[in-house]
Amino acid sequence: MILEGKKILVTGVTLDTSIAYAVADFATQQGAQVIVSNIPRAVSLTKRVVKHIDPTPEVLALDVNDDEAMANLPDQLRENGFDHLDGIVHSIAYANPERALGGAFLSTQWEDVAVALQTSAFSLKSLTVSLRELLGSGSSIVGLTFDNSLSWPSYDWMGVAKSALESTSRYLARYLGPDNIRCNLVAAGPIDTIAKKAIPGEVDFNKVWAERAPLGWNAKDAYPVGKAVCALLSDLFPATTGQMIHVDGGLSSTGA
């Protein structure tokens, strides 16, 4: 029960295959009071999916690119009994799969790049600032990434956005540290989520992990990643911030 009594917002819960779902489910098992969010057009789907979590969390409609929605978010949380937050999970990303992914890197226009950067990276900062009044000493922010220290086939501008996310997390750690608020990322191996399946050639990632991950890798099991996120949300890492923890079967540690 490493999250006993903690109040946690988990964004980006869509299907039960998502990492965010695994986080919300395991956090609940570990004693947390969880509330989840998704983009407005997918809220009805999220509400059906989270019924399998016991107790079932409330679901908020949230577009992180909508300034009004972000301004109203603290009040929405208070209305649902969240007068403070002990943890925030950022599981939000988007890039146009036809114009910004799949080998289109050289032809992608700024309009599509801007959407990818705002949704996937800047939103970590905007979400944190929106909820700053609810965070206190000991609070933890955890984002999800796919390590972009190397280039990946087809990942293109989403890879650039993930690099921006990783840098954003480090700067949040710098500026929130004096208030004893931590910010870290978990770099996951490929999980068969709806977002991953939008990447052209995404099955090739599974093949690479199957061949090279020292511990092996199950792309259909998001819970190893979810458990790592919950560990960082807990009080077990009180002096860890600005870090990117790999949960990828060890592939990031291996050479050719």
Coordinates of N, CA and C in Angstrom, one line a residue:
M1 N 0.8 -1.2 0.0 CA 0.0 0.0 0.0 C 0.9 1.3 0.0
I2 N 1.7 1.4 -1.0 CA 2.7 2.5 -1.1 C 2.1 3.8 -1.4
L3 N 0.8 3.8 -1.8 CA 0.1 5.1 -2.1 C -1.1 5.3 -1.2
E4 N -1.1 4.7 0.0 CA -2.2 4.8 0.9 C -2.5 6.3 1.2
G5 N -3.8 6.7 1.0 CA -4.2 8.0 1.3 C -3.9 9.1 0.3
K6 N -3.1 8.8 -0.7 CA -2.7 9.8 -1.7 C -3.8 10.1 -2.7
K7 N -3.9 11.3 -3.2 CA -4.8 11.8 -4.2 C -4.0 12.0 -5.5
I8 N -4.4 11.3 -6.5 CA -3.6 11.3 -7.8 C -4.5 11.5 -9.0
L9 N -4.1 12.4 -9.9 CA -4.7 12.6 -11.2 C -3.9 11.8 -12.2
V10 N -4.6 11.0 -13.0 CA -4.0 10.2 -14.1 C -4.6 10.7 -15.4
T11 N -3.9 11.3 -16.2 CA -4.4 11.8 -17.5 C -4.2 10.7 -18.6
G12 N -5.0 10.9 -19.7 CA -4.8 10.0 -20.8 C -5.2 8.6 -20.7
V13 N -6.2 8.3 -19.9 CA -6.7 7.0 -19.9 C -7.8 6.8 -21.0
T14 N -7.5 5.9 -21.9 CA -8.4 5.6 -23.0 C -8.9 4.2 -23.0
L15 N -8.0 3.2 -23.3 CA -8.4 1.8 -23.2 C -7.7 1.1 -22.1
D16 N -8.1 -0.1 -21.8 CA -7.5 -0.9 -20.7 C -6.1 -1.4 -21.1
T17 N -5.7 -1.2 -22.4 CA -4.4 -1.5 -22.8 C -3.4 -0.4 -22.6
S18 N -3.9 0.8 -22.2 CA -3.0 2.0 -22.1 C -2.2 1.9 -20.8
I19 N -1.0 2.5 -20.8 CA -0.2 2.6 -19.7 C -0.9 3.4 -18.6
A20 N -1.6 4.5 -19.0 CA -2.3 5.3 -18.0 C -3.3 4.4 -17.2
Y21 N -4.0 3.5 -17.9 CA -5.0 2.6 -17.2 C -4.3 1.8 -16.2
A22 N -3.1 1.2 -16.6 CA -2.4 0.3 -15.7 C -1.9 1.1 -14.4
V23 N -1.6 2.4 -14.6 CA -1.2 3.3 -13.5 C -2.4 3.5 -12.6
A24 N -3.5 3.9 -13.2 CA -4.7 4.1 -12.4 C -5.2 2.9 -11.6
D25 N -5.1 1.8 -12.2 CA -5.5 0.5 -11.6 C -4.6 0.1 -10.5
F26 N -3.3 0.1 -10.8 CA -2.3 -0.3 -9.7 C -2.3 0.8 -8.6
A27 N -2.4 2.0 -8.9 CA -2.4 3.1 -7.9 C -3.6 2.9 -6.9
T28 N -4.7 2.5 -7.5 CA -5.9 2.2 -6.7 C -5.7 1.0 -5.8
Q29 N -5.1 0.0 -6.3 CA -4.7 -1.2 -5.5 C -3.8 -0.8 -4.4
Q30 N -2.9 0.2 -4.6 CA -2.0 0.6 -3.6 C -2.5 1.6 -2.6
G31 N -3.8 1.9 -2.7 CA -4.4 2.7 -1.7 C -4.7 4.1 -2.1
A32 N -4.4 4.5 -3.3 CA -4.6 5.9 -3.7 C -6.0 6.2 -4.1
Q33 N -6.5 7.4 -3.9 CA -7.7 7.9 -4.4 C -7.4 8.5 -5.8
V34 N -7.9 7.9 -6.9 CA -7.5 8.3 -8.2 C -8.7 9.0 -8.9
I35 N -8.4 10.0 -9.7 CA -9.3 10.6 -10.7 C -8.6 10.6 -12.0
V36 N -9.3 10.3 -13.1 CA -8.6 10.2 -14.4 C -9.2 11.2 -15.4
S37 N -8.5 11.5 -16.5 CA -9.0 12.4 -17.5 C -8.7 11.8 -18.9
N38 N -9.5 12.4 -19.8 CA -9.2 12.1 -21.2 C -9.7 13.2 -22.1
I39 N -9.4 13.3 -23.3 CA -9.9 14.3 -24.2 C -11.4 14.2 -24.3
P40 N -12.1 15.4 -24.4 CA -13.6 15.4 -24.3 C -14.3 14.3 -25.2
R41 N -13.8 14.2 -26.5 CA -14.5 13.3 -27.4 C -14.4 11.8 -27.0
A42 N -13.5 11.5 -26.1 CA -13.2 10.1 -25.7 C -13.7 9.8 -24.3
V43 N -14.3 10.7 -23.6 CA -14.7 10.5 -22.2 C -15.7 9.4 -22.0
S44 N -16.6 9.2 -22.9 CA -17.6 8.1 -22.8 C -16.9 6.8 -22.8
L45 N -15.9 6.7 -23.7 CA -15.1 5.4 -23.8 C -14.4 5.2 -22.5
T46 N -13.7 6.2 -22.0 CA -13.0 6.1 -20.7 C -13.9 5.7 -19.6
K47 N -15.1 6.2 -19.5 CA -16.0 5.9 -18.4 C -16.4 4.4 -18.5
R48 N -16.5 3.8 -19.6 CA -16.8 2.4 -19.7 C -15.6 1.6 -19.3
V49 N -14.4 2.0 -19.7 CA -13.2 1.2 -19.4 C -12.9 1.2 -17.9
V50 N -13.0 2.3 -17.3 CA -12.6 2.4 -15.9 C -13.5 1.7 -14.9
K51 N -14.7 1.3 -15.4 CA -15.6 0.5 -14.5 C -15.0 -0.8 -14.0
H52 N -13.9 -1.2 -14.7 CA -13.2 -2.4 -14.2 C -12.2 -2.1 -13.0
I53 N -12.0 -0.9 -12.7 CA -11.2 -0.5 -11.6 C -12.1 -0.4 -10.3
D54 N -11.6 -0.9 -9.2 CA -12.4 -0.9 -8.0 C -11.6 -0.2 -6.9
P55 N -12.1 0.9 -6.3 CA -13.4 1.6 -6.7 C -13.2 2.4 -8.1
T56 N -14.3 2.5 -8.8 CA -14.2 3.2 -10.1 C -13.9 4.7 -9.9
P57 N -12.9 5.2 -10.6 CA -12.6 6.6 -10.5 C -13.5 7.5 -11.3
E58 N -13.6 8.7 -10.9 CA -14.4 9.7 -11.7 C -13.5 10.1 -12.9
V59 N -14.2 10.5 -13.9 CA -13.6 10.8 -15.2 C -13.8 12.3 -15.6
L60 N -12.8 13.0 -15.9 CA -12.9 14.4 -16.3 C -12.6 14.5 -17.8
A61 N -13.3 15.5 -18.4 CA -13.0 15.8 -19.8 C -11.9 16.9 -19.7
L62 N -10.8 16.7 -20.4 CA -9.7 17.6 -20.4 C -8.9 17.7 -21.7
D63 N -8.9 18.9 -22.3 CA -8.1 19.2 -23.4 C -7.0 20.1 -23.0
V64 N -5.7 19.6 -22.9 CA -4.6 20.3 -22.3 C -4.2 21.5 -23.2
N65 N -4.8 21.6 -24.4 CA -4.5 22.7 -25.3 C -5.6 23.8 -25.3
D66 N -6.5 23.6 -24.4 CA -7.6 24.5 -24.2 C -7.4 25.3 -22.9
D67 N -7.0 26.6 -23.1 CA -6.7 27.5 -21.9 C -7.8 27.5 -20.9
E68 N -9.0 27.6 -21.4 CA -10.2 27.8 -20.4 C -10.3 26.5 -19.6
A69 N -10.2 25.3 -20.3 CA -10.3 24.1 -19.6 C -9.2 23.9 -18.6
M70 N -8.0 24.4 -18.9 CA -6.9 24.3 -17.9 C -7.1 25.2 -16.7
A71 N -7.7 26.4 -17.0 CA -7.9 27.3 -15.9 C -9.0 26.8 -15.0
N72 N -10.0 26.0 -15.5 CA -11.1 25.5 -14.7 C -10.7 24.2 -14.0
L73 N -9.6 23.6 -14.4 CA -9.3 22.2 -13.9 C -9.2 22.1 -12.3
P74 N -8.5 23.1 -11.7 CA -8.5 23.0 -10.2 C -9.8 22.9 -9.5
D75 N -10.8 23.8 -10.0 CA -12.1 23.8 -9.5 C -12.8 22.5 -9.8
Q76 N -12.6 21.9 -10.9 CA -13.2 20.6 -11.3 C -12.7 19.5 -10.3
L77 N -11.5 19.6 -10.0 CA -10.9 18.6 -9.0 C -11.5 18.8 -7.6
R78 N -11.6 20.0 -7.2 CA -12.2 20.3 -5.9 C -13.6 19.8 -5.8
E79 N -14.4 20.0 -6.9 CA -15.7 19.6 -6.9 C -15.9 18.0 -6.8
N80 N -14.8 17.3 -7.1 CA -14.8 15.9 -7.0 C -14.0 15.4 -5.8
G81 N -13.8 16.3 -4.8 CA -13.2 15.9 -3.5 C -11.7 15.9 -3.5
F82 N -11.1 16.5 -4.5 CA -9.6 16.6 -4.5 C -9.2 18.0 -4.2
D83 N -9.1 18.3 -2.9 CA -8.7 19.6 -2.4 C -7.2 19.8 -2.5
H84 N -6.5 18.8 -2.8 CA -5.1 18.8 -3.0 C -4.7 17.6 -3.9
L85 N -3.5 17.7 -4.4 CA -3.0 16.5 -5.2 C -1.6 16.1 -4.7
D86 N -1.5 14.8 -4.5 CA -0.2 14.3 -4.1 C 0.6 13.8 -5.3
G87 N -0.1 13.6 -6.5 CA 0.6 13.1 -7.7 C -0.2 13.5 -8.9
I88 N 0.6 13.7 -10.0 CA 0.0 13.9 -11.3 C 0.8 13.0 -12.3
V89 N 0.0 12.3 -13.1 CA 0.6 11.5 -14.1 C 0.2 12.1 -15.5
H90 N 1.3 12.4 -16.3 CA 1.1 13.0 -17.6 C 1.3 11.9 -18.6
S91 N 0.2 11.5 -19.3 CA 0.2 10.4 -20.3 C -0.5 11.0 -21.5
I92 N 0.1 12.0 -22.1 CA -0.6 12.7 -23.2 C 0.4 13.0 -24.3
A93 N 0.0 12.6 -25.5 CA 0.9 12.9 -26.7 C 0.1 12.8 -27.9
Y94 N 0.5 13.6 -28.9 CA -0.2 13.5 -30.2 C 0.7 14.1 -31.3
A95 N 0.8 13.4 -32.4 CA 1.4 13.9 -33.7 C 0.6 13.3 -34.8
N96 N 0.3 14.1 -35.8 CA -0.4 13.6 -37.0 C 0.3 12.5 -37.6
P97 N -0.3 11.3 -37.6 CA 0.4 10.1 -38.1 C 0.7 10.1 -39.6
E98 N -0.1 10.9 -40.4 CA 0.2 11.0 -41.8 C 1.2 12.0 -42.2
R99 N 1.2 13.1 -41.5 CA 2.0 14.3 -41.9 C 3.3 14.5 -41.0
A100 N 3.3 13.8 -39.8 CA 4.4 14.1 -38.9 C 5.2 12.8 -38.5
L101 N 4.6 11.6 -38.9 CA 5.3 10.4 -38.6 C 5.5 9.6 -39.9
G102 N 6.1 8.4 -39.7 CA 6.1 7.4 -40.9 C 7.1 7.8 -42.0
G103 N 8.1 8.6 -41.7 CA 9.1 8.9 -42.7 C 8.9 10.3 -43.3
A104 N 7.9 11.0 -42.8 CA 7.6 12.3 -43.4 C 8.4 13.5 -42.8
F105 N 9.4 13.2 -42.1 CA 10.1 14.1 -41.3 C 10.5 15.4 -42.1
L106 N 11.1 15.2 -43.3 CA 11.6 16.3 -44.1 C 10.5 17.2 -44.7
S107 N 9.3 16.7 -44.8 CA 8.2 17.4 -45.4 C 7.2 17.9 -44.4
T108 N 7.4 17.6 -43.2 CA 6.4 18.1 -42.1 C 6.5 19.6 -42.0
Q109 N 5.3 20.2 -42.0 CA 5.2 21.6 -41.8 C 5.1 22.0 -40.4
W110 N 5.4 23.3 -40.1 CA 5.5 23.8 -38.7 C 4.1 23.6 -38.1
E111 N 3.0 23.8 -38.8 CA 1.7 23.7 -38.2 C 1.6 22.3 -37.5
D112 N 2.0 21.3 -38.1 CA 1.9 19.9 -37.5 C 3.0 19.7 -36.4
V113 N 4.1 20.3 -36.6 CA 5.2 20.2 -35.5 C 4.7 20.9 -34.3
A114 N 4.1 22.1 -34.5 CA 3.6 22.9 -33.3 C 2.6 22.1 -32.5
V115 N 1.7 21.4 -33.2 CA 0.7 20.6 -32.5 C 1.3 19.5 -31.7
A116 N 2.3 18.8 -32.3 CA 3.0 17.8 -31.6 C 3.7 18.3 -30.4
L117 N 4.4 19.4 -30.5 CA 5.2 19.9 -29.4 C 4.3 20.4 -28.3
Q118 N 3.2 21.1 -28.6 CA 2.3 21.7 -27.6 C 1.6 20.5 -26.8
T119 N 1.1 19.6 -27.6 CA 0.3 18.5 -27.0 C 1.2 17.5 -26.2
S120 N 2.4 17.2 -26.7 CA 3.2 16.2 -26.1 C 4.2 16.6 -25.1
A121 N 4.6 17.9 -25.2 CA 5.7 18.4 -24.3 C 5.3 19.6 -23.5
F122 N 4.8 20.7 -24.2 CA 4.5 21.9 -23.4 C 3.3 21.6 -22.4
S123 N 2.5 20.6 -22.7 CA 1.4 20.3 -21.9 C 1.8 19.8 -20.5
L124 N 3.1 19.2 -20.4 CA 3.6 18.9 -19.1 C 3.7 20.1 -18.2
K125 N 4.2 21.2 -18.8 CA 4.4 22.4 -18.1 C 3.0 23.1 -17.8
S126 N 2.2 23.1 -18.8 CA 0.9 23.8 -18.6 C 0.0 23.1 -17.6
L127 N 0.1 21.7 -17.6 CA -0.7 21.0 -16.6 C -0.2 21.2 -15.2
T128 N 1.1 21.3 -15.1 CA 1.7 21.5 -13.8 C 1.4 22.9 -13.3
V129 N 1.5 23.9 -14.1 CA 1.2 25.3 -13.7 C -0.3 25.4 -13.3
S130 N -1.2 24.8 -14.1 CA -2.6 24.8 -13.8 C -2.9 24.3 -12.5
L131 N -2.2 23.2 -12.1 CA -2.5 22.5 -10.8 C -1.5 22.9 -9.7
R132 N -0.7 23.9 -9.9 CA 0.3 24.2 -8.9 C -0.3 24.5 -7.6
E133 N -1.4 25.1 -7.5 CA -2.1 25.5 -6.3 C -2.5 24.3 -5.4
L134 N -2.6 23.1 -6.1 CA -3.1 21.9 -5.4 C -1.9 21.1 -4.9
L135 N -0.7 21.4 -5.4 CA 0.5 20.6 -5.1 C 1.1 21.1 -3.8
G136 N 1.7 20.2 -3.0 CA 2.3 20.6 -1.8 C 3.7 19.9 -1.7
S137 N 4.3 20.1 -0.6 CA 5.6 19.5 -0.3 C 5.4 18.0 -0.3
G138 N 6.3 17.3 -1.1 CA 6.2 15.9 -1.2 C 5.4 15.4 -2.4
S139 N 4.8 16.3 -3.2 CA 4.0 15.9 -4.3 C 5.0 15.4 -5.4
S140 N 4.4 14.6 -6.3 CA 5.3 14.0 -7.4 C 4.5 14.1 -8.7
I141 N 5.3 14.5 -9.7 CA 4.8 14.5 -11.1 C 5.5 13.5 -11.9
V142 N 4.8 12.6 -12.6 CA 5.5 11.6 -13.4 C 4.9 11.6 -14.8
G143 N 5.8 11.7 -15.8 CA 5.4 11.7 -17.2 C 5.9 10.4 -17.9
L144 N 5.3 10.1 -19.0 CA 5.6 8.9 -19.8 C 6.3 9.3 -21.1
T145 N 7.4 8.7 -21.4 CA 8.1 9.0 -22.6 C 8.6 7.7 -23.3
F146 N 9.1 7.9 -24.5 CA 9.8 6.8 -25.2 C 11.2 7.4 -25.5
D147 N 12.2 6.9 -24.8 CA 13.5 7.6 -24.9 C 13.9 8.0 -26.3
N148 N 14.1 9.3 -26.4 CA 14.5 9.8 -27.8 C 15.9 10.3 -27.8
S149 N 16.8 9.7 -27.0 CA 18.2 10.0 -27.1 C 18.9 9.5 -28.4
L150 N 18.1 8.6 -29.1 CA 18.5 8.1 -30.4 C 17.3 8.3 -31.3
S151 N 17.6 8.3 -32.6 CA 16.5 8.4 -33.6 C 15.9 7.0 -33.8
W152 N 14.6 7.0 -34.1 CA 13.8 5.7 -34.3 C 13.1 5.8 -35.7
P153 N 13.1 4.7 -36.4 CA 12.3 4.7 -37.6 C 10.9 5.0 -37.5
S154 N 10.4 5.9 -38.3 CA 9.0 6.3 -38.4 C 8.6 7.2 -37.2
Y155 N 9.3 7.3 -36.2 CA 8.9 8.1 -35.0 C 8.9 9.6 -35.2
D156 N 9.9 10.0 -36.0 CA 10.0 11.4 -36.6 C 9.7 12.5 -35.6
W157 N 8.7 13.3 -35.8 CA 8.4 14.5 -35.0 C 7.9 14.2 -33.6
M158 N 7.3 13.0 -33.5 CA 7.0 12.6 -32.1 C 8.2 12.4 -31.3
G159 N 9.3 11.9 -31.9 CA 10.6 11.7 -31.3 C 11.1 13.1 -30.8
V160 N 11.0 14.1 -31.7 CA 11.4 15.4 -31.3 C 10.6 15.9 -30.1
A161 N 9.3 15.7 -30.2 CA 8.4 16.1 -29.1 C 8.8 15.4 -27.8
K162 N 9.2 14.1 -27.8 CA 9.6 13.4 -26.6 C 10.9 14.0 -26.1
S163 N 11.8 14.4 -27.0 CA 13.0 15.1 -26.5 C 12.7 16.4 -25.7
A164 N 11.7 17.1 -26.3 CA 11.3 18.3 -25.6 C 10.6 18.0 -24.3
L165 N 9.8 16.9 -24.2 CA 9.2 16.5 -23.0 C 10.3 16.2 -21.9
E166 N 11.3 15.5 -22.3 CA 12.4 15.1 -21.4 C 13.1 16.3 -20.9
S167 N 13.3 17.3 -21.7 CA 14.0 18.5 -21.2 C 13.0 19.3 -20.4
T168 N 11.8 19.4 -20.7 CA 10.8 20.1 -19.9 C 10.7 19.5 -18.5
S169 N 10.8 18.2 -18.4 CA 10.8 17.6 -17.1 C 12.0 18.0 -16.2
R170 N 13.1 18.1 -16.8 CA 14.3 18.5 -16.1 C 14.2 19.9 -15.6
Y171 N 13.6 20.8 -16.4 CA 13.5 22.2 -15.9 C 12.4 22.3 -14.9
L172 N 11.3 21.5 -15.0 CA 10.3 21.5 -13.9 C 10.9 21.0 -12.6
A173 N 11.8 20.0 -12.7 CA 12.5 19.5 -11.5 C 13.3 20.7 -10.9
R174 N 14.0 21.4 -11.7 CA 14.8 22.6 -11.2 C 13.9 23.6 -10.5
Y175 N 12.8 24.0 -11.1 CA 12.1 25.1 -10.5 C 11.1 24.7 -9.4
L176 N 10.7 23.4 -9.4 CA 9.8 23.0 -8.3 C 10.5 22.3 -7.2
G177 N 11.8 22.0 -7.4 CA 12.6 21.4 -6.3 C 12.6 22.1 -5.0
P178 N 12.8 23.5 -5.0 CA 12.8 24.2 -3.8 C 11.5 24.0 -2.9
D179 N 10.4 23.7 -3.6 CA 9.2 23.4 -2.9 C 9.0 22.0 -2.6
N180 N 10.0 21.2 -2.8 CA 10.0 19.7 -2.5 C 8.9 19.0 -3.3
I181 N 8.8 19.5 -4.6 CA 8.0 18.8 -5.6 C 8.9 18.1 -6.6
R182 N 8.7 16.9 -6.8 CA 9.5 16.1 -7.8 C 8.9 16.0 -9.1
C183 N 9.7 15.9 -10.2 CA 9.2 15.6 -11.5 C 10.2 14.6 -12.2
N184 N 9.6 13.5 -12.6 CA 10.4 12.5 -13.3 C 9.7 11.9 -14.4
L185 N 10.4 11.2 -15.3 CA 9.8 10.5 -16.4 C 10.1 9.0 -16.3
V186 N 9.1 8.2 -16.9 CA 9.4 6.8 -17.1 C 9.4 6.5 -18.6
A187 N 10.6 6.0 -19.1 CA 10.7 5.7 -20.5 C 10.4 4.2 -20.7
A188 N 9.3 4.0 -21.3 CA 8.7 2.7 -21.5 C 9.2 2.0 -22.8
G189 N 9.3 0.7 -22.7 CA 9.4 0.0 -24.0 C 8.1 0.0 -24.7
P190 N 8.1 -0.5 -25.9 CA 6.8 -0.4 -26.7 C 5.7 -1.2 -26.1
I191 N 4.6 -0.6 -25.9 CA 3.4 -1.2 -25.4 C 2.3 -1.0 -26.5
D192 N 1.5 -2.1 -26.7 CA 0.5 -2.1 -27.8 C -0.7 -1.3 -27.4
T193 N -0.5 0.0 -27.3 CA -1.6 1.0 -27.0 C -2.2 1.5 -28.3
I194 N -3.3 2.2 -28.2 CA -3.9 2.8 -29.3 C -3.0 3.8 -30.0
A195 N -2.2 4.5 -29.1 CA -1.3 5.6 -29.6 C -0.1 4.9 -30.4
K196 N 0.4 3.8 -29.9 CA 1.5 3.1 -30.6 C 1.0 2.6 -32.0
K197 N -0.2 2.1 -32.0 CA -0.7 1.5 -33.2 C -0.9 2.5 -34.3
A198 N -0.9 3.8 -34.0 CA -1.0 4.8 -35.0 C 0.3 5.1 -35.7
I199 N 1.4 4.6 -35.2 CA 2.7 4.8 -35.7 C 2.9 3.9 -36.9
P200 N 3.2 4.3 -38.1 CA 3.5 3.4 -39.2 C 4.7 2.5 -38.9
G201 N 4.5 1.2 -39.2 CA 5.6 0.3 -38.9 C 5.8 0.0 -37.5
E202 N 4.8 0.2 -36.6 CA 5.1 0.1 -35.2 C 5.4 -1.4 -34.8
V203 N 5.0 -2.4 -35.6 CA 5.3 -3.8 -35.2 C 6.8 -4.0 -35.2
D204 N 7.6 -3.2 -35.9 CA 9.0 -3.4 -36.0 C 9.6 -3.2 -34.6
F205 N 9.0 -2.3 -33.8 CA 9.5 -2.0 -32.5 C 9.5 -3.3 -31.6
N206 N 8.4 -4.0 -31.7 CA 8.2 -5.2 -31.0 C 9.3 -6.3 -31.3
K207 N 9.6 -6.3 -32.6 CA 10.6 -7.3 -33.1 C 12.0 -6.9 -32.5
V208 N 12.3 -5.7 -32.5 CA 13.6 -5.2 -31.9 C 13.7 -5.6 -30.4
W209 N 12.6 -5.3 -29.7 CA 12.6 -5.6 -28.2 C 12.6 -7.1 -28.0
A210 N 11.9 -7.9 -28.8 CA 11.9 -9.3 -28.7 C 13.3 -9.9 -28.8
E211 N 14.1 -9.3 -29.7 CA 15.4 -9.9 -30.0 C 16.5 -9.4 -29.0
R212 N 16.3 -8.2 -28.5 CA 17.5 -7.5 -27.8 C 17.3 -7.2 -26.3
A213 N 16.0 -7.2 -25.8 CA 15.9 -6.8 -24.4 C 16.4 -8.0 -23.5
P214 N 17.3 -7.7 -22.6 CA 17.9 -8.8 -21.8 C 16.9 -9.5 -20.9
L215 N 15.9 -8.8 -20.5 CA 14.8 -9.4 -19.6 C 13.7 -9.9 -20.4
G216 N 13.7 -9.7 -21.8 CA 12.6 -10.0 -22.6 C 11.6 -8.8 -22.5
W217 N 10.5 -8.9 -23.3 CA 9.6 -7.8 -23.3 C 8.2 -8.3 -23.8
N218 N 7.2 -7.9 -23.0 CA 5.8 -8.2 -23.4 C 5.1 -6.9 -23.7
A219 N 4.9 -6.7 -25.0 CA 4.3 -5.4 -25.4 C 2.8 -5.4 -25.1
K220 N 2.2 -6.4 -24.6 CA 0.8 -6.4 -24.3 C 0.6 -6.2 -22.8
D221 N 1.7 -6.0 -22.0 CA 1.5 -5.9 -20.5 C 2.1 -4.5 -20.1
A222 N 1.2 -3.6 -19.8 CA 1.6 -2.3 -19.4 C 1.9 -2.2 -17.9
Y223 N 1.6 -3.2 -17.2 CA 1.7 -3.1 -15.7 C 3.1 -2.9 -15.2
P224 N 4.2 -3.5 -15.8 CA 5.5 -3.2 -15.3 C 5.8 -1.7 -15.4
V225 N 5.3 -1.0 -16.4 CA 5.5 0.4 -16.5 C 4.7 1.1 -15.5
G226 N 3.4 0.7 -15.3 CA 2.5 1.3 -14.4 C 3.0 1.2 -13.0
K227 N 3.7 0.1 -12.6 CA 4.2 -0.1 -11.3 C 5.4 0.9 -11.0
A228 N 6.2 1.1 -12.0 CA 7.3 2.0 -11.9 C 6.8 3.4 -11.7
V229 N 5.8 3.8 -12.4 CA 5.2 5.1 -12.3 C 4.7 5.3 -10.8
C230 N 4.0 4.3 -10.3 CA 3.4 4.3 -9.0 C 4.5 4.4 -7.9
A231 N 5.6 3.7 -8.2 CA 6.8 3.8 -7.2 C 7.3 5.3 -7.2
L232 N 7.4 5.9 -8.3 CA 7.8 7.3 -8.3 C 6.8 8.3 -7.7
L233 N 5.5 7.9 -7.8 CA 4.5 8.7 -7.1 C 4.5 8.6 -5.6
S234 N 5.1 7.5 -5.1 CA 5.1 7.2 -3.7 C 6.2 8.0 -3.0
D235 N 6.3 7.7 -1.7 CA 7.4 8.3 -0.9 C 8.7 7.5 -0.9
L236 N 8.8 6.5 -1.8 CA 10.0 5.7 -1.8 C 11.2 6.3 -2.5
F237 N 10.9 7.4 -3.3 CA 12.0 8.1 -4.0 C 12.0 9.6 -3.6
P238 N 12.3 9.9 -2.3 CA 12.1 11.3 -1.9 C 13.2 12.2 -2.4
A239 N 14.3 11.7 -2.9 CA 15.5 12.5 -3.3 C 15.8 12.3 -4.8
T240 N 14.8 11.8 -5.5 CA 14.9 11.6 -7.0 C 14.0 12.6 -7.8
T241 N 14.7 13.4 -8.6 CA 13.9 14.3 -9.4 C 14.7 14.6 -10.7
G242 N 14.0 15.0 -11.8 CA 14.7 15.3 -13.0 C 15.3 14.1 -13.7
Q243 N 14.8 12.9 -13.4 CA 15.4 11.7 -13.9 C 14.4 11.0 -14.9
M244 N 15.0 10.2 -15.8 CA 14.2 9.4 -16.7 C 14.6 7.9 -16.4
I245 N 13.6 7.2 -15.8 CA 13.8 5.8 -15.4 C 13.3 4.9 -16.6
H246 N 14.2 4.0 -17.0 CA 13.8 3.1 -18.1 C 13.1 1.9 -17.6
V247 N 12.0 1.6 -18.2 CA 11.3 0.3 -17.9 C 11.1 -0.3 -19.3
D248 N 12.1 -1.0 -19.8 CA 12.1 -1.5 -21.2 C 12.8 -2.8 -21.3
G249 N 12.8 -3.6 -20.3 CA 13.4 -4.9 -20.3 C 14.9 -4.8 -20.4
G250 N 15.5 -3.6 -20.3 CA 17.0 -3.5 -20.3 C 17.5 -3.2 -21.7
L251 N 16.6 -3.0 -22.7 CA 17.2 -2.7 -24.0 C 18.0 -1.5 -24.1
S252 N 17.7 -0.4 -23.4 CA 18.4 0.8 -23.5 C 19.8 0.7 -23.0
S253 N 20.1 -0.4 -22.3 CA 21.5 -0.6 -21.7 C 22.4 -1.5 -22.7
T254 N 21.8 -2.0 -23.8 CA 22.5 -2.9 -24.6 C 23.0 -2.3 -25.9
G255 N 24.1 -2.8 -26.4 CA 24.6 -2.3 -27.7 C 24.0 -3.2 -28.8
A256 N 24.7 -3.2 -30.0 CA 24.2 -4.0 -31.1 C 24.4 -5.5 -30.8

